[in-house]
Amino acid sequence: MKWNNRNIHRDIAYFYIGLIIAFSFSGIILNHRQDWYPMDYAYESEEVQIALPDNPKSLDSEEFIRSIAEKWDLQDKYDGHRIRGEELRVSFKRNITLDININSGKGFLEYKRKVPLLGHTMFLHKSTNNFWIWYSDIFGAAMLLIAFTGLFITKGKNSFRKRGWKLALTGVLFPILFLILFA
């Protein structure tokens, strides 16, 4: 095998094509997770009404949470809860959440699951497994190699030296401007 920019660029890109596609999709989705989050896609939702306790401080007690979980036979699946603003969120195992307005007692019980393929690619993007972190770091270095070898593949009037440096400089300026203006 001849070691030149074109061959290195091509072969590393071939090897990592699956991860490039997976990280690209999951990165786009993570950017828009407020609108749609395939790791927690609600496939069943039920409007609920609960009786609120007389003492508002009781809302935060595990005893109260377990008592409302009994209504749906979820007391053995209790995984945690929090109160944020006027909303009580109770999390249960198997991706079940209960969101209740603490003023009205109205809310939703949602059963969630991962969207096939997309939800799983997001797991790859967010995984903290040590093996996966090292593999992702190697992938990041490979992406740098793909980027730098790609700069010098083309010869002639469309080469990096003649034309490409202007586009590359513009591409580098966008993230720098974003950091200056919004960070």
Coordinates of C-alpha atoms in Angstrom, one line a residue, residues 50 62-80 88 90-92 96 98 100 109 111:
I50 CA -53.9 13.1 42.0
E62 CA -40.8 9.6 49.6
E63 CA -43.8 8.3 51.5
F64 CA -46.2 10.5 49.5
I65 CA -44.4 9.6 46.2
R66 CA -44.8 5.9 47.0
S67 CA -48.4 6.3 47.9
I68 CA -49.2 7.9 44.5
A69 CA -47.1 5.3 42.7
E70 CA -49.4 2.6 44.2
K71 CA -52.2 4.0 42.1
W72 CA -50.5 2.6 39.0
D73 CA -48.8 -0.3 40.7
L74 CA -45.4 1.3 40.2
Q75 CA -44.2 1.5 43.9
D76 CA -41.6 -1.2 43.3
K77 CA -40.3 0.6 40.2
Y78 CA -39.7 4.0 42.0
D79 CA -36.3 5.5 40.9
G80 CA -36.3 9.1 42.2
L88 CA -43.2 17.3 40.4
V90 CA -41.3 11.1 39.5
S91 CA -39.0 8.7 37.7
F92 CA -39.6 5.0 37.6
I96 CA -41.7 5.6 33.0
L98 CA -45.0 11.0 36.1
I100 CA -47.6 16.5 38.1
L109 CA -47.9 9.5 33.2
Y111 CA -44.2 5.3 29.2

